mmCIF file of C-alpha atoms and ligand atoms in Angstrom:
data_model
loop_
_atom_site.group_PDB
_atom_site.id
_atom_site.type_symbol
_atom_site.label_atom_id
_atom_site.label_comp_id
_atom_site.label_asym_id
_atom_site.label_seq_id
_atom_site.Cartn_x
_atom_site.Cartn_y
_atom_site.Cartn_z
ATOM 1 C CA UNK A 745 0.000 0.000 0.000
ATOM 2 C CA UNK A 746 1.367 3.601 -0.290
ATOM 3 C CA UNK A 747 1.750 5.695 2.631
ATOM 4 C CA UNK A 748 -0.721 8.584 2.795
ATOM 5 C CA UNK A 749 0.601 11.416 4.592
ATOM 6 C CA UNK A 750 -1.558 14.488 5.511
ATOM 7 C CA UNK A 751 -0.629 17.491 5.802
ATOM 8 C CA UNK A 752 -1.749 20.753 6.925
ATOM 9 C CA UNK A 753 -0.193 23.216 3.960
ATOM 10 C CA UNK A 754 1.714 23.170 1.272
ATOM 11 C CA UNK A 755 4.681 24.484 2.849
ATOM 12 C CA UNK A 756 4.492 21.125 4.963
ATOM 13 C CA UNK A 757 4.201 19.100 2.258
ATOM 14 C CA UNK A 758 7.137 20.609 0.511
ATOM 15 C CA UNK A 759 9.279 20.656 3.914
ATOM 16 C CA UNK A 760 8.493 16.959 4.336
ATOM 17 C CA UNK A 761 9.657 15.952 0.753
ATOM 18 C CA UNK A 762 12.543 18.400 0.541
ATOM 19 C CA UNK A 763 13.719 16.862 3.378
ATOM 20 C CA UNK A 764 13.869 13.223 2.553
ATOM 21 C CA UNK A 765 14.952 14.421 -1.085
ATOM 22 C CA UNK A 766 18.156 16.569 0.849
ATOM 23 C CA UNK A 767 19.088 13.148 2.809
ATOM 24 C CA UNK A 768 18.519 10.625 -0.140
ATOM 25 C CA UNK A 769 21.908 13.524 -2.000
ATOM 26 C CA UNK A 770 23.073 13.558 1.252
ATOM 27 C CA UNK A 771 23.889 9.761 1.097
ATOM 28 C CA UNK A 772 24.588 9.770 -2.800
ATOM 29 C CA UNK A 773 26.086 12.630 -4.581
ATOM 30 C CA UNK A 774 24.657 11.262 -7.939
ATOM 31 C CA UNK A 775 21.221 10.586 -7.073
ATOM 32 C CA UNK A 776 18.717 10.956 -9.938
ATOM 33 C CA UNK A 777 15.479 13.003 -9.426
ATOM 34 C CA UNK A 778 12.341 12.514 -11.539
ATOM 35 C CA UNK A 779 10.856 16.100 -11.685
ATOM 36 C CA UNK A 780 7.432 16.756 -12.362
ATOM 37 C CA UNK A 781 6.485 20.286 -13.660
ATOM 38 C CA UNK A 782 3.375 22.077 -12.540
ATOM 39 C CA UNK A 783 2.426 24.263 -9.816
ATOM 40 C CA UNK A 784 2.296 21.092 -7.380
ATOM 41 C CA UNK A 785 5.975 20.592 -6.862
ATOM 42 C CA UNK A 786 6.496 23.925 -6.376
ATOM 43 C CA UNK A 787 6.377 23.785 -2.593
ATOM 44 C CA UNK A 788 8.924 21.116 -3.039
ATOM 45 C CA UNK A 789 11.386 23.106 -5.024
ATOM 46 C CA UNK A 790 11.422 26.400 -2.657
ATOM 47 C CA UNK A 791 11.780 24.147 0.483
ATOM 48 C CA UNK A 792 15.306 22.748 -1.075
ATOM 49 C CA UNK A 793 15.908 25.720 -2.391
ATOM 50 C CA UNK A 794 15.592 27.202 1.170
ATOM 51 C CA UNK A 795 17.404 24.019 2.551
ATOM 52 C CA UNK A 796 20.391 24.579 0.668
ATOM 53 C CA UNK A 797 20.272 28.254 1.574
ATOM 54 C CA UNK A 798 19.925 27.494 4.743
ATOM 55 C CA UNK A 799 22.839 24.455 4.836
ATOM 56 C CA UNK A 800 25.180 24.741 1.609
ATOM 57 C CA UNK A 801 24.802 21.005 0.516
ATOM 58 C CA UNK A 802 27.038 19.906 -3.106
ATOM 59 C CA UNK A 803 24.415 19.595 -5.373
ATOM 60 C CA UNK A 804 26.508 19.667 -8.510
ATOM 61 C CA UNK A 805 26.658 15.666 -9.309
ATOM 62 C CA UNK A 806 23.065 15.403 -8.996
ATOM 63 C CA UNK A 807 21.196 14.042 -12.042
ATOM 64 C CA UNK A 808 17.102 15.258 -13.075
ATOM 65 C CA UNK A 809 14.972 13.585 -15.573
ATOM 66 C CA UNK A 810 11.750 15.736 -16.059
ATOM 67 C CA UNK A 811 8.805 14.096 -16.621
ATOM 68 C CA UNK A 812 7.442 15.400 -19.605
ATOM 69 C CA UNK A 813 7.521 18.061 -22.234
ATOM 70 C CA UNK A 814 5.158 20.118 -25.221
ATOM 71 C CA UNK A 815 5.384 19.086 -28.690
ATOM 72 C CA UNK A 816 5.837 21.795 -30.932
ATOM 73 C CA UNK A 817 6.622 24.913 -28.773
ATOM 74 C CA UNK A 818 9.458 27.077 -30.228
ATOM 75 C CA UNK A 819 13.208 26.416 -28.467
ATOM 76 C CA UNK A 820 13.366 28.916 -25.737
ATOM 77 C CA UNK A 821 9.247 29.529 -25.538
ATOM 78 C CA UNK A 822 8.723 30.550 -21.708
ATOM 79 C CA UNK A 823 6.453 27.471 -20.828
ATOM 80 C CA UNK A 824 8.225 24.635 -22.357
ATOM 81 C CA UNK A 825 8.747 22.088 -19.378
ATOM 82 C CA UNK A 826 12.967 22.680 -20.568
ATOM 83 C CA UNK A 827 12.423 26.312 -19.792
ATOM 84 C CA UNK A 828 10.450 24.920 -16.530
ATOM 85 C CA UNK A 829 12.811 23.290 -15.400
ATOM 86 C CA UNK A 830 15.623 25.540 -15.909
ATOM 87 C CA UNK A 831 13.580 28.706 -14.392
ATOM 88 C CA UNK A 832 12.477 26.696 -11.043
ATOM 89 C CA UNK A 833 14.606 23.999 -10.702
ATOM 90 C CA UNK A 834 18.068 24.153 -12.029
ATOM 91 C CA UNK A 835 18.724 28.038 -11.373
ATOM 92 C CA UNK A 836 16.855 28.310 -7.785
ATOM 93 C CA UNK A 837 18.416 24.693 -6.472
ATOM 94 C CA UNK A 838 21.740 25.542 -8.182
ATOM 95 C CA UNK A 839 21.666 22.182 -9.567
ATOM 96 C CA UNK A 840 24.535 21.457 -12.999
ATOM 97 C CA UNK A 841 22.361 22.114 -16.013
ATOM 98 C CA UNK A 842 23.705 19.554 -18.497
ATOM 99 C CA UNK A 843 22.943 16.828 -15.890
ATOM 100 C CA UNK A 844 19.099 17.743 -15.854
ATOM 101 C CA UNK A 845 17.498 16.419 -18.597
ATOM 102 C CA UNK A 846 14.031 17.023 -20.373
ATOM 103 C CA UNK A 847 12.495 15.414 -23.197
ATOM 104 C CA UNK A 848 13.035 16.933 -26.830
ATOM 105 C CA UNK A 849 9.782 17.824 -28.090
ATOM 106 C CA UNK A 850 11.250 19.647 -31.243
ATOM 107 C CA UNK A 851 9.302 17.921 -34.013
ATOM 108 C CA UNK A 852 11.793 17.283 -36.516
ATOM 109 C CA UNK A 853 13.312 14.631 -34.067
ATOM 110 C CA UNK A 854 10.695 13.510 -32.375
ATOM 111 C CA UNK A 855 10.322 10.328 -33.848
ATOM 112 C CA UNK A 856 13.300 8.768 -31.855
ATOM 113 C CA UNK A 857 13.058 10.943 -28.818
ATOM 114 C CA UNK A 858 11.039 8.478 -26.985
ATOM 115 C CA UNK A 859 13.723 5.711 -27.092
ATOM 116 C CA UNK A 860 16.951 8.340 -26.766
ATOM 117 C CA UNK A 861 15.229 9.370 -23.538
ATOM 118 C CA UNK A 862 14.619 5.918 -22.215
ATOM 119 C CA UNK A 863 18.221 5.272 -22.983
ATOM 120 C CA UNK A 864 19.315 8.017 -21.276
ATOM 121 C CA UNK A 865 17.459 7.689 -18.008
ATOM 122 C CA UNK A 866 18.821 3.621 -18.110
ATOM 123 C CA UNK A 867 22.307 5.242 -18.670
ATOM 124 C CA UNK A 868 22.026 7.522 -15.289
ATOM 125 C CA UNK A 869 21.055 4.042 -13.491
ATOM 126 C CA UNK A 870 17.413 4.684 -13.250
ATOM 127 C CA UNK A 871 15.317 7.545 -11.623
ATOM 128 C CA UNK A 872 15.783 7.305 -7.339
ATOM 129 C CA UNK A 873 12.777 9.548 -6.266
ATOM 130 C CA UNK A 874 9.544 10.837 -8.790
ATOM 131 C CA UNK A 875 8.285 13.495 -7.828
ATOM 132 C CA UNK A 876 4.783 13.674 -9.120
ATOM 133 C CA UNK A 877 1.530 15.771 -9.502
ATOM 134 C CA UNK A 878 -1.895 14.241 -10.546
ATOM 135 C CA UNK A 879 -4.469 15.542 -13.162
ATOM 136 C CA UNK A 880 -8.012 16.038 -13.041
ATOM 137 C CA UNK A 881 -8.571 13.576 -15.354
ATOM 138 C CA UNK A 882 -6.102 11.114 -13.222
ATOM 139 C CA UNK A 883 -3.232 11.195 -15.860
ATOM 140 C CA UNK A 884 0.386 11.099 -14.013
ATOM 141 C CA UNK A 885 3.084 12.771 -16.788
ATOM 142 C CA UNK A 886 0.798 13.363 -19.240
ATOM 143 C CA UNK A 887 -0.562 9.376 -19.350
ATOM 144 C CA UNK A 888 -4.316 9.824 -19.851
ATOM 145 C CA UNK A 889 -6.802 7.646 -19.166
ATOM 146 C CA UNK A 890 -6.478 4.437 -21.194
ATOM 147 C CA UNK A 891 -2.484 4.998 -21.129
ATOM 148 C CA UNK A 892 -0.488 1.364 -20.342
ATOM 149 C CA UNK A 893 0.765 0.378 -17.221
ATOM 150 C CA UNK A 894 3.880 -0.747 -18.970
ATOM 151 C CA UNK A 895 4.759 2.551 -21.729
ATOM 152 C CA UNK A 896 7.639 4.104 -22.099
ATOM 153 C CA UNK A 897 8.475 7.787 -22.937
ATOM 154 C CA UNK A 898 6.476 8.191 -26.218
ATOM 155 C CA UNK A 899 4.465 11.167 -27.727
ATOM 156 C CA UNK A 900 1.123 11.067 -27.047
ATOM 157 C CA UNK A 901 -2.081 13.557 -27.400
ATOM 158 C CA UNK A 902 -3.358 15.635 -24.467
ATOM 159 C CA UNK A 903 -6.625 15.625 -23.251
ATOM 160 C CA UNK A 904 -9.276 18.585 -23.575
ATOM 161 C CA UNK A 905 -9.146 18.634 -19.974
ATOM 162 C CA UNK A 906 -6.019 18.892 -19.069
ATOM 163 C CA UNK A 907 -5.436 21.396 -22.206
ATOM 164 C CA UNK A 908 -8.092 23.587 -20.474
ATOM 165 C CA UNK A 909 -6.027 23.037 -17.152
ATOM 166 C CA UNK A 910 -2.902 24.077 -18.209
ATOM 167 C CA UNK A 911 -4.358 27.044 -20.711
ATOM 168 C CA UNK A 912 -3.741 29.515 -17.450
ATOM 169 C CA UNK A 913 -0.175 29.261 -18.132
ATOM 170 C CA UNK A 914 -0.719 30.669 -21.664
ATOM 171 C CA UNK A 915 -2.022 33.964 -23.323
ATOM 172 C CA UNK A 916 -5.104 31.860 -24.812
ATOM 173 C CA UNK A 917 -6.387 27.972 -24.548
ATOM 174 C CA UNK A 918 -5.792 27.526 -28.022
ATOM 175 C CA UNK A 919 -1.765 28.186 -27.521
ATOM 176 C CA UNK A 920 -1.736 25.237 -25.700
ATOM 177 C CA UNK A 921 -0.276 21.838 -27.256
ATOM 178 C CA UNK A 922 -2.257 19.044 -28.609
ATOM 179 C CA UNK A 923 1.100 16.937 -28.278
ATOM 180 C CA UNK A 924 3.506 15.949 -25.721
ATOM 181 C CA UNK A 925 6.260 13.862 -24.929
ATOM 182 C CA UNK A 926 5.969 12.229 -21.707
ATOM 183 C CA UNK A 927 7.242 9.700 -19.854
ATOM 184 C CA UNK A 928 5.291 5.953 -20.354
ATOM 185 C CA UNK A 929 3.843 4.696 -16.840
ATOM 186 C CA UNK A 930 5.985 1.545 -17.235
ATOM 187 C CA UNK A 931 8.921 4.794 -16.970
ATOM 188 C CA UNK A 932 7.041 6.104 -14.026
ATOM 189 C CA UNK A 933 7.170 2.812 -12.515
ATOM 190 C CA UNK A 934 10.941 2.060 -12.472
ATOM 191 C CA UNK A 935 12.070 4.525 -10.464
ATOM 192 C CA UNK A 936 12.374 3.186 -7.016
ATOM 193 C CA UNK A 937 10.324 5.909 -4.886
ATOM 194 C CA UNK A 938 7.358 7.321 -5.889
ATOM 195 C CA UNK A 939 6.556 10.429 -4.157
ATOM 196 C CA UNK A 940 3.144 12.057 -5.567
ATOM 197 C CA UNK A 941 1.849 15.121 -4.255
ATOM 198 C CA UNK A 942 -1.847 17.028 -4.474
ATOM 199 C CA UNK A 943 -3.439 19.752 -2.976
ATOM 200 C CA UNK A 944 -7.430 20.977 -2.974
ATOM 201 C CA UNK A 945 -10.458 19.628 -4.123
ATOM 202 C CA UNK A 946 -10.068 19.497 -7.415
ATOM 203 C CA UNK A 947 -7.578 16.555 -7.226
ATOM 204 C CA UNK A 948 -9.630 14.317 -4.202
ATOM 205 C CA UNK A 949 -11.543 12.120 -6.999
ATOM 206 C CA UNK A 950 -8.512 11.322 -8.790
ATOM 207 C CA UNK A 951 -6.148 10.450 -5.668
ATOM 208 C CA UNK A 952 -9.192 8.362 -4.196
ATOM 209 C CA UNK A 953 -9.436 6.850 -7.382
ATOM 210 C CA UNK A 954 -5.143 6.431 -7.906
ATOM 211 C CA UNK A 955 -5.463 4.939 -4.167
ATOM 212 C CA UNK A 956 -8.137 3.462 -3.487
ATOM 213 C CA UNK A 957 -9.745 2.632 -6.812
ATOM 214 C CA UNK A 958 -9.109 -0.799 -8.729
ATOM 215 C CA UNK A 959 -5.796 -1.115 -10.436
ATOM 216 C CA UNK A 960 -7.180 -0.056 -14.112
ATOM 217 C CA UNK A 961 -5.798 1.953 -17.415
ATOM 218 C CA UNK A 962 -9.143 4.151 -17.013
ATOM 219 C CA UNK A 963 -7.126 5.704 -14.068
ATOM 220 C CA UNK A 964 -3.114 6.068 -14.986
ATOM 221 C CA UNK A 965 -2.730 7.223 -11.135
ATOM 222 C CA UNK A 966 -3.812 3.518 -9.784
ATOM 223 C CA UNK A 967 -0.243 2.389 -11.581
ATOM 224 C CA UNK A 968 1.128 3.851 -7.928
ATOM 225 C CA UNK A 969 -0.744 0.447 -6.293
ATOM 226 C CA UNK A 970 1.527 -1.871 -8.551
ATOM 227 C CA UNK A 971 5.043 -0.044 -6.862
ATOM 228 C CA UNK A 972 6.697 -1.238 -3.763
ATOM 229 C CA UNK A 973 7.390 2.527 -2.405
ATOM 230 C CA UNK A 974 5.003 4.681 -2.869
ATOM 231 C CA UNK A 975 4.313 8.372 -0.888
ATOM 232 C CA UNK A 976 1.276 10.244 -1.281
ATOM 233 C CA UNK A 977 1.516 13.562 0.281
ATOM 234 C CA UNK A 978 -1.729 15.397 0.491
ATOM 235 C CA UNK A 979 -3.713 18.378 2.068
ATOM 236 C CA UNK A 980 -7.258 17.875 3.550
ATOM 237 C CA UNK A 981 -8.943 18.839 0.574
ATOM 238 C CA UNK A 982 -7.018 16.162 -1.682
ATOM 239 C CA UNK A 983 -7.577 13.556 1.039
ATOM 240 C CA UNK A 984 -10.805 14.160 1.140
ATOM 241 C CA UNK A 985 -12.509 11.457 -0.622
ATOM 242 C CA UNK A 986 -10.234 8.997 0.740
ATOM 243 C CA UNK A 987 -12.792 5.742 2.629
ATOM 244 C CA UNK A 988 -9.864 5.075 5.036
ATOM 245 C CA UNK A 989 -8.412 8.345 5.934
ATOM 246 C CA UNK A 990 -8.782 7.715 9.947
ATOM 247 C CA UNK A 991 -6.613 4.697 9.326
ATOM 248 C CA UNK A 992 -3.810 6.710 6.764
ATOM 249 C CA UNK A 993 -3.970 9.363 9.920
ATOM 250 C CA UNK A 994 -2.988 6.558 12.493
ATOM 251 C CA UNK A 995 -0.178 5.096 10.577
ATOM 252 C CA UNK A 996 1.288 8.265 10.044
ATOM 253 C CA UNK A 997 1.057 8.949 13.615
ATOM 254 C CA UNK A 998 2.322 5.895 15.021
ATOM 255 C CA UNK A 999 5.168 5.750 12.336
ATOM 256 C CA UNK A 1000 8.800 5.248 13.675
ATOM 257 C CA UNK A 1001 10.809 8.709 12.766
ATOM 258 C CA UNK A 1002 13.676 6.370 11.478
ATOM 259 C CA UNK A 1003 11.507 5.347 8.628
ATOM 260 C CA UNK A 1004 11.513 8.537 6.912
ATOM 261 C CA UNK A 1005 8.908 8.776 3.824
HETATM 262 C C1 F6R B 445 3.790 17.736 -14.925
HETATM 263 C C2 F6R B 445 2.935 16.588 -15.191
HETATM 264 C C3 F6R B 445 1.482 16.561 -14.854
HETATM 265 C C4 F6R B 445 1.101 17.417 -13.664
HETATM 266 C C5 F6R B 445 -0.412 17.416 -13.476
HETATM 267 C C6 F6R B 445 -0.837 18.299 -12.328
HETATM 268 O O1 F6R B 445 5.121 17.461 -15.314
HETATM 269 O O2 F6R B 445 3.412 15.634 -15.712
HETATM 270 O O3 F6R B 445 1.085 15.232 -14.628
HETATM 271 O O4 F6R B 445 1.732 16.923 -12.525
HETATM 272 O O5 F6R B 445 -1.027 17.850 -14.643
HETATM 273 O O6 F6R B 445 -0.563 19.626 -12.658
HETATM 274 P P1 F6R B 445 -0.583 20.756 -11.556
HETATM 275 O O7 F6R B 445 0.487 20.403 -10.600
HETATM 276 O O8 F6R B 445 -0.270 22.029 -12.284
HETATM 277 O O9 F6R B 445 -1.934 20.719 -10.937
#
């Protein structure tokens, strides 16, 4: 089962993850990160960046594999994932750029960009912590409903509702990709801890469903029930459709501090 964690902001949630994402570099220089793009991470990001503020820590052999990316979207355009991830990631954390990678959605060589990225991540020795943000519609990267448990980083067509979703980061909804590149939910599933994150009530149908739902394609977030290490970090308003909250609560509570998340 994955361990639900509840918190009561999203400063808390970010301070909880930074931290076990500060000790996991702490004991390996090299570690890989799986970063999600977003606004949920966010809280994530500023907490290490405050961290290492805070308590200078060598970041500069860590490795990043984002999660996904925009087909189509001119080099350089301000909300390509690269541009992301270079604008709250790599510059605030101080991380090395050319170690944090991001898929190429530039559609002249696209075709093979699935299977370069795959490579690549294999290359780095896999992905140690995902971070990861849900969708309305359930989809984890952008794997929509229907997606298989066992793709790989592939291009694949966004749905209307997520479009609308992400249209607020654009001047109108129709600037917003039909396309993406994202990483396959097989992908997803090989890194070794999964660490998804969602606040307010617009997410509690889809992380009742990725928890607490059957195991099914209709629902890409249920592929976190099919991984060994699993942490879903949530406010109230994201747990709230959860049947066994009282008992998520209790664990928590009772949980040995060694364990970490
Ligand atoms: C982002 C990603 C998506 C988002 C999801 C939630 O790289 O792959 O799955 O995590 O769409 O988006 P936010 O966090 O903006 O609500």
């Amino acid at each position: 089962m994955a361990e639900i964690v509840i918190v009561d902001s999203k400063r808390s949630a970010g301070e909880l993850v930074a931290a076990s994402v500060r000790r996991l570099i702490e004991a390996k220089a090299d570690t890989v990160l799986g970063l999600a793009t977003g606004s949920t991470p966010l809280p994530v990001y500023a907490a290490l960046a405050e961290s290492f503020r805070r308590n200078p820590l060598d970041v500069s052999g860590v490795r990043g594999f984002a999660l996904d990316e925009y087909v189509g979207l001119a080099r350089g355009h301000f909300e390509s994932y690269r541009e992301v991830i270079s604008r709250e990631v790599i510059q605030p954390l101080g991380l090395t750029p050319n170690r944090i990678h991001v898929p190429n959605g530039a559609a002249e060589t696209l075709q093979g960009a699935g299977a370069d990225y795959e490579r690549s991540i294999e290359a780095a020795g896999g992905v140690d912590l995902q971070l990861l943000g849900i969708g309305r519609t359930g989809h984890l990267g952008f794997n929509e409903p229907g997606s298989s448990f066992a793709s790989l980083t592939r291009v694949k067509t966004l749905a209307p509702a997520s479009r609308a979703d992400n249209a607020r980061f654009f001047a109108t909804p129709e600037e917003v990709p039909r396309h993406c590149i994202t990483q396959g939910l097989g992908t997803i599933r090989r890194a070794r801890h999964l660490v998804l994150l969602a606040f307010g009530a617009e997410k509690a149908s889809a992380i009742a469903a990725a928890v607490e739902g059957p195991v099914t394609a209709s629902q890409p977030g249920s592929a976190i029930q099919l991984h060994e290490h699993v942490t879903v970090v949530l406010d109230e308003e994201a747990a709230a459709e959860l049947a066994n909250l009282d008992f998520y609560r209790y664990s928590w509570a009772n949980k040995p501090a060694w364990q970490g998340i």
